[in-house]
């Protein structure tokens, strides 16, 4: 991961990467499915990770076979999700340490998330992390969502660098593909999302947690 020492800036995905919120999303979705009596396969949630709301709605509509029912499911799921989120935004291990390292060395950071910007801002503020980021780019700010590179190109532009100068941290297949397509060096931090072998071959490094990245960067460079 020596390339991270040379990165001019860093871009982070949010859910499943900064926050342990994918588990909350999964819990909320299946709670809503139960409430609405909608049969939903156990793997249905996994194909939604890392995608924008429009894409999520379309995929659920295909699964359920009814667009209106899919919209109702999302609305009900959001109700359950907000109730879970109100108990506190769970921050992933090592996030604060890594962001502190970036701040101490003047490396600007941005968030690039498929979540709508207003919701992303709320989560970051609730977790007392918003001040660490120069920019927050939500899925609603770009024409094409992940796996298209748009969001990472936009984030790099907001930081005043090119995507090729950025180190990117991602957990999902759409996100990893988006960062790679933008030309960034991408670090895969696995969470719940399934990532196929072809996508794994695109990453510059794989780590178990952001704490490992922080510990690596804190060591004197050889």
mmCIF file of C-alpha atoms in Angstrom:
data_model
loop_
_atom_site.group_PDB
_atom_site.id
_atom_site.type_symbol
_atom_site.label_atom_id
_atom_site.label_comp_id
_atom_site.label_asym_id
_atom_site.label_seq_id
_atom_site.Cartn_x
_atom_site.Cartn_y
_atom_site.Cartn_z
ATOM 1 C CA UNK A 1 0.000 0.000 0.000
ATOM 2 C CA UNK A 2 2.964 2.321 -0.476
ATOM 3 C CA UNK A 3 0.986 4.164 -3.156
ATOM 4 C CA UNK A 4 -1.158 5.664 -0.371
ATOM 5 C CA UNK A 5 1.839 7.647 0.898
ATOM 6 C CA UNK A 6 2.006 9.310 -2.519
ATOM 7 C CA UNK A 7 -1.720 9.975 -2.883
ATOM 8 C CA UNK A 8 -2.509 13.684 -3.009
ATOM 9 C CA UNK A 9 -6.013 13.168 -1.632
ATOM 10 C CA UNK A 10 -8.361 10.458 -0.416
ATOM 11 C CA UNK A 11 -11.953 9.624 -1.283
ATOM 12 C CA UNK A 12 -14.170 7.422 0.860
ATOM 13 C CA UNK A 13 -17.367 5.561 0.204
ATOM 14 C CA UNK A 14 -19.728 5.912 3.161
ATOM 15 C CA UNK A 15 -22.173 3.090 4.003
ATOM 16 C CA UNK A 16 -20.347 -0.141 4.693
ATOM 17 C CA UNK A 17 -17.024 1.711 4.659
ATOM 18 C CA UNK A 18 -17.108 4.640 7.078
ATOM 19 C CA UNK A 19 -20.278 3.435 8.773
ATOM 20 C CA UNK A 20 -21.475 -0.037 9.690
ATOM 21 C CA UNK A 21 -24.867 0.837 8.266
ATOM 22 C CA UNK A 22 -25.371 -1.844 5.618
ATOM 23 C CA UNK A 23 -26.441 -4.196 8.383
ATOM 24 C CA UNK A 24 -29.015 -1.620 9.470
ATOM 25 C CA UNK A 25 -30.241 -1.318 5.880
ATOM 26 C CA UNK A 26 -30.578 -5.079 5.615
ATOM 27 C CA UNK A 27 -32.465 -5.267 8.909
ATOM 28 C CA UNK A 28 -34.771 -2.454 7.831
ATOM 29 C CA UNK A 29 -35.490 -3.953 4.414
ATOM 30 C CA UNK A 30 -36.501 -7.347 5.754
ATOM 31 C CA UNK A 31 -38.495 -5.798 8.586
ATOM 32 C CA UNK A 32 -40.419 -3.828 5.958
ATOM 33 C CA UNK A 33 -40.877 -6.931 3.788
ATOM 34 C CA UNK A 34 -42.315 -8.741 6.774
ATOM 35 C CA UNK A 35 -44.603 -5.854 7.648
ATOM 36 C CA UNK A 36 -45.937 -5.685 4.073
ATOM 37 C CA UNK A 37 -46.008 -9.469 3.691
ATOM 38 C CA UNK A 38 -43.671 -9.372 0.683
ATOM 39 C CA UNK A 39 -41.600 -12.533 0.132
ATOM 40 C CA UNK A 40 -37.989 -11.464 -0.364
ATOM 41 C CA UNK A 41 -35.086 -13.847 -0.904
ATOM 42 C CA UNK A 42 -32.142 -13.637 1.477
ATOM 43 C CA UNK A 43 -29.775 -12.573 -1.296
ATOM 44 C CA UNK A 44 -32.013 -9.769 -2.578
ATOM 45 C CA UNK A 45 -30.353 -7.184 -0.351
ATOM 46 C CA UNK A 46 -26.840 -7.998 -1.538
ATOM 47 C CA UNK A 47 -27.477 -6.862 -5.106
ATOM 48 C CA UNK A 48 -28.611 -3.456 -3.847
ATOM 49 C CA UNK A 49 -25.415 -2.501 -2.007
ATOM 50 C CA UNK A 50 -23.537 0.454 -3.447
ATOM 51 C CA UNK A 51 -26.318 1.545 -5.801
ATOM 52 C CA UNK A 52 -28.449 4.671 -6.102
ATOM 53 C CA UNK A 53 -32.070 4.714 -5.060
ATOM 54 C CA UNK A 54 -33.413 4.625 -8.621
ATOM 55 C CA UNK A 55 -31.405 1.507 -9.375
ATOM 56 C CA UNK A 56 -32.464 -0.064 -6.073
ATOM 57 C CA UNK A 57 -36.128 0.573 -6.871
ATOM 58 C CA UNK A 58 -35.770 -0.950 -10.343
ATOM 59 C CA UNK A 59 -34.045 -4.061 -9.031
ATOM 60 C CA UNK A 60 -36.617 -4.579 -6.295
ATOM 61 C CA UNK A 61 -39.431 -4.090 -8.805
ATOM 62 C CA UNK A 62 -37.964 -6.886 -10.921
ATOM 63 C CA UNK A 63 -37.640 -9.109 -7.850
ATOM 64 C CA UNK A 64 -41.183 -8.440 -6.659
ATOM 65 C CA UNK A 65 -42.805 -8.062 -10.060
ATOM 66 C CA UNK A 66 -44.631 -4.887 -9.077
ATOM 67 C CA UNK A 67 -43.228 -1.329 -9.254
ATOM 68 C CA UNK A 68 -45.783 0.186 -6.892
ATOM 69 C CA UNK A 69 -45.179 -2.510 -4.302
ATOM 70 C CA UNK A 70 -41.427 -1.991 -4.620
ATOM 71 C CA UNK A 71 -41.899 1.726 -3.944
ATOM 72 C CA UNK A 72 -44.015 0.908 -0.881
ATOM 73 C CA UNK A 73 -41.335 -1.478 0.324
ATOM 74 C CA UNK A 74 -38.650 1.190 0.035
ATOM 75 C CA UNK A 75 -40.798 3.744 1.854
ATOM 76 C CA UNK A 76 -41.504 1.304 4.686
ATOM 77 C CA UNK A 77 -37.859 0.228 4.804
ATOM 78 C CA UNK A 78 -36.775 3.852 5.141
ATOM 79 C CA UNK A 79 -39.062 4.221 8.152
ATOM 80 C CA UNK A 80 -37.422 1.264 9.862
ATOM 81 C CA UNK A 81 -33.959 2.459 8.844
ATOM 82 C CA UNK A 82 -34.428 5.917 10.316
ATOM 83 C CA UNK A 83 -35.628 4.387 13.578
ATOM 84 C CA UNK A 84 -32.452 2.290 13.748
ATOM 85 C CA UNK A 85 -30.269 5.237 12.763
ATOM 86 C CA UNK A 86 -31.796 7.360 15.518
ATOM 87 C CA UNK A 87 -30.040 5.088 18.008
ATOM 88 C CA UNK A 88 -26.689 6.312 16.671
ATOM 89 C CA UNK A 89 -24.624 6.069 13.493
ATOM 90 C CA UNK A 90 -22.177 3.162 13.965
ATOM 91 C CA UNK A 91 -18.681 4.242 12.894
ATOM 92 C CA UNK A 92 -16.354 1.566 11.514
ATOM 93 C CA UNK A 93 -13.116 0.606 13.209
ATOM 94 C CA UNK A 94 -10.157 2.851 12.366
ATOM 95 C CA UNK A 95 -12.116 5.614 10.632
ATOM 96 C CA UNK A 96 -11.237 8.372 13.080
ATOM 97 C CA UNK A 97 -7.582 7.344 13.203
ATOM 98 C CA UNK A 98 -7.243 7.371 9.420
ATOM 99 C CA UNK A 99 -9.042 10.686 8.998
ATOM 100 C CA UNK A 100 -6.862 12.194 11.719
ATOM 101 C CA UNK A 101 -3.733 11.001 9.881
ATOM 102 C CA UNK A 102 -5.016 12.662 6.703
ATOM 103 C CA UNK A 103 -5.740 15.918 8.501
ATOM 104 C CA UNK A 104 -2.358 15.986 10.233
ATOM 105 C CA UNK A 105 -0.598 15.632 6.877
ATOM 106 C CA UNK A 106 -2.777 18.006 4.925
ATOM 107 C CA UNK A 107 -4.321 15.354 2.688
ATOM 108 C CA UNK A 108 -7.802 16.558 1.675
ATOM 109 C CA UNK A 109 -10.630 14.031 1.858
ATOM 110 C CA UNK A 110 -14.039 13.648 0.241
ATOM 111 C CA UNK A 111 -16.986 11.289 0.509
ATOM 112 C CA UNK A 112 -18.390 9.723 -2.667
ATOM 113 C CA UNK A 113 -21.590 7.860 -1.853
ATOM 114 C CA UNK A 114 -24.603 6.597 -3.763
ATOM 115 C CA UNK A 115 -26.738 7.982 -0.927
ATOM 116 C CA UNK A 116 -28.451 11.314 -1.540
ATOM 117 C CA UNK A 117 -26.294 14.238 -0.433
ATOM 118 C CA UNK A 118 -28.660 15.516 2.251
ATOM 119 C CA UNK A 119 -28.844 12.092 3.885
ATOM 120 C CA UNK A 120 -25.072 11.665 3.667
ATOM 121 C CA UNK A 121 -24.523 15.066 5.266
ATOM 122 C CA UNK A 122 -26.890 14.104 8.084
ATOM 123 C CA UNK A 123 -25.075 10.852 8.824
ATOM 124 C CA UNK A 124 -21.651 12.469 8.750
ATOM 125 C CA UNK A 125 -22.764 15.284 11.040
ATOM 126 C CA UNK A 126 -24.474 12.858 13.423
ATOM 127 C CA UNK A 127 -21.247 10.865 13.696
ATOM 128 C CA UNK A 128 -19.171 14.053 14.184
ATOM 129 C CA UNK A 129 -17.165 13.315 11.037
ATOM 130 C CA UNK A 130 -18.340 16.057 8.666
ATOM 131 C CA UNK A 131 -15.454 18.406 9.480
ATOM 132 C CA UNK A 132 -12.952 15.859 8.150
ATOM 133 C CA UNK A 133 -14.231 16.197 4.584
ATOM 134 C CA UNK A 134 -13.745 19.020 2.112
ATOM 135 C CA UNK A 135 -16.578 17.717 -0.044
ATOM 136 C CA UNK A 136 -19.496 15.294 0.105
ATOM 137 C CA UNK A 137 -20.619 14.017 -3.280
ATOM 138 C CA UNK A 138 -23.941 12.166 -3.193
ATOM 139 C CA UNK A 139 -25.488 10.000 -5.863
ATOM 140 C CA UNK A 140 -27.899 12.788 -6.755
ATOM 141 C CA UNK A 141 -25.022 15.009 -7.898
ATOM 142 C CA UNK A 142 -23.982 12.887 -10.870
ATOM 143 C CA UNK A 143 -25.701 11.724 -14.039
ATOM 144 C CA UNK A 144 -24.629 8.108 -13.737
ATOM 145 C CA UNK A 145 -24.239 6.242 -10.462
ATOM 146 C CA UNK A 146 -21.685 3.615 -9.564
ATOM 147 C CA UNK A 147 -20.258 1.558 -11.291
ATOM 148 C CA UNK A 148 -19.864 4.499 -13.712
ATOM 149 C CA UNK A 149 -16.835 6.643 -12.758
ATOM 150 C CA UNK A 150 -18.772 9.921 -12.563
ATOM 151 C CA UNK A 151 -18.914 10.225 -8.787
ATOM 152 C CA UNK A 152 -15.179 9.685 -8.310
ATOM 153 C CA UNK A 153 -14.294 12.092 -11.081
ATOM 154 C CA UNK A 154 -16.573 14.664 -9.428
ATOM 155 C CA UNK A 155 -15.046 14.042 -5.994
ATOM 156 C CA UNK A 156 -11.499 14.452 -7.321
ATOM 157 C CA UNK A 157 -12.491 17.673 -9.055
ATOM 158 C CA UNK A 158 -13.956 18.981 -5.793
ATOM 159 C CA UNK A 159 -10.630 18.260 -4.088
ATOM 160 C CA UNK A 160 -8.667 20.050 -6.794
ATOM 161 C CA UNK A 161 -6.829 16.957 -8.019
ATOM 162 C CA UNK A 162 -7.243 14.296 -10.685
ATOM 163 C CA UNK A 163 -8.724 10.911 -9.864
ATOM 164 C CA UNK A 164 -5.377 9.305 -10.685
ATOM 165 C CA UNK A 165 -3.895 11.222 -7.751
ATOM 166 C CA UNK A 166 -6.465 9.826 -5.318
ATOM 167 C CA UNK A 167 -6.488 6.863 -3.027
ATOM 168 C CA UNK A 168 -10.031 5.499 -2.817
ATOM 169 C CA UNK A 169 -11.556 3.254 -0.171
ATOM 170 C CA UNK A 170 -14.543 1.114 -1.137
ATOM 171 C CA UNK A 171 -16.453 -1.971 0.001
ATOM 172 C CA UNK A 172 -18.878 -2.770 -2.840
ATOM 173 C CA UNK A 173 -18.494 -4.104 -6.352
ATOM 174 C CA UNK A 174 -20.157 -1.098 -8.038
ATOM 175 C CA UNK A 175 -17.952 1.243 -6.006
ATOM 176 C CA UNK A 176 -14.728 -0.620 -6.726
ATOM 177 C CA UNK A 177 -15.504 -0.625 -10.439
ATOM 178 C CA UNK A 178 -16.382 3.072 -10.376
ATOM 179 C CA UNK A 179 -13.137 4.055 -8.659
ATOM 180 C CA UNK A 180 -11.054 1.897 -10.999
ATOM 181 C CA UNK A 181 -12.819 3.299 -14.063
ATOM 182 C CA UNK A 182 -12.015 6.810 -12.833
ATOM 183 C CA UNK A 183 -8.326 5.895 -12.736
ATOM 184 C CA UNK A 184 -7.908 5.960 -8.960
ATOM 185 C CA UNK A 185 -5.891 3.554 -6.848
ATOM 186 C CA UNK A 186 -8.574 1.673 -4.939
ATOM 187 C CA UNK A 187 -8.355 -0.158 -1.639
ATOM 188 C CA UNK A 188 -11.011 -2.786 -1.003
ATOM 189 C CA UNK A 189 -12.282 -3.024 2.569
ATOM 190 C CA UNK A 190 -14.776 -5.935 2.514
ATOM 191 C CA UNK A 191 -18.121 -5.625 4.275
ATOM 192 C CA UNK A 192 -21.399 -7.379 3.355
ATOM 193 C CA UNK A 193 -21.262 -6.843 -0.403
ATOM 194 C CA UNK A 194 -20.352 -9.663 -2.737
ATOM 195 C CA UNK A 195 -17.402 -8.864 -4.994
ATOM 196 C CA UNK A 196 -16.650 -11.159 -7.905
ATOM 197 C CA UNK A 197 -13.175 -12.337 -8.848
ATOM 198 C CA UNK A 198 -12.940 -10.030 -11.871
ATOM 199 C CA UNK A 199 -13.616 -6.966 -9.708
ATOM 200 C CA UNK A 200 -11.198 -8.132 -7.045
ATOM 201 C CA UNK A 201 -8.555 -8.156 -9.762
ATOM 202 C CA UNK A 202 -9.017 -4.401 -10.241
ATOM 203 C CA UNK A 203 -8.051 -3.360 -6.713
ATOM 204 C CA UNK A 204 -4.618 -2.104 -5.694
ATOM 205 C CA UNK A 205 -4.900 -3.554 -2.190
ATOM 206 C CA UNK A 206 -7.274 -5.364 0.151
ATOM 207 C CA UNK A 207 -7.430 -4.756 3.904
ATOM 208 C CA UNK A 208 -9.712 -5.997 6.647
ATOM 209 C CA UNK A 209 -10.354 -2.573 8.169
ATOM 210 C CA UNK A 210 -9.442 1.082 7.890
ATOM 211 C CA UNK A 211 -7.543 0.694 11.163
ATOM 212 C CA UNK A 212 -5.039 -1.445 9.275
ATOM 213 C CA UNK A 213 -4.586 1.391 6.773
ATOM 214 C CA UNK A 214 -4.096 3.918 9.562
ATOM 215 C CA UNK A 215 -1.528 1.688 11.259
ATOM 216 C CA UNK A 216 0.330 1.150 7.989
ATOM 217 C CA UNK A 217 0.502 4.859 7.209
ATOM 218 C CA UNK A 218 1.578 5.708 10.766
ATOM 219 C CA UNK A 219 4.733 3.596 10.434
ATOM 220 C CA UNK A 220 7.901 5.314 9.150
ATOM 221 C CA UNK A 221 8.236 4.820 5.412
ATOM 222 C CA UNK A 222 11.121 2.529 4.511
#
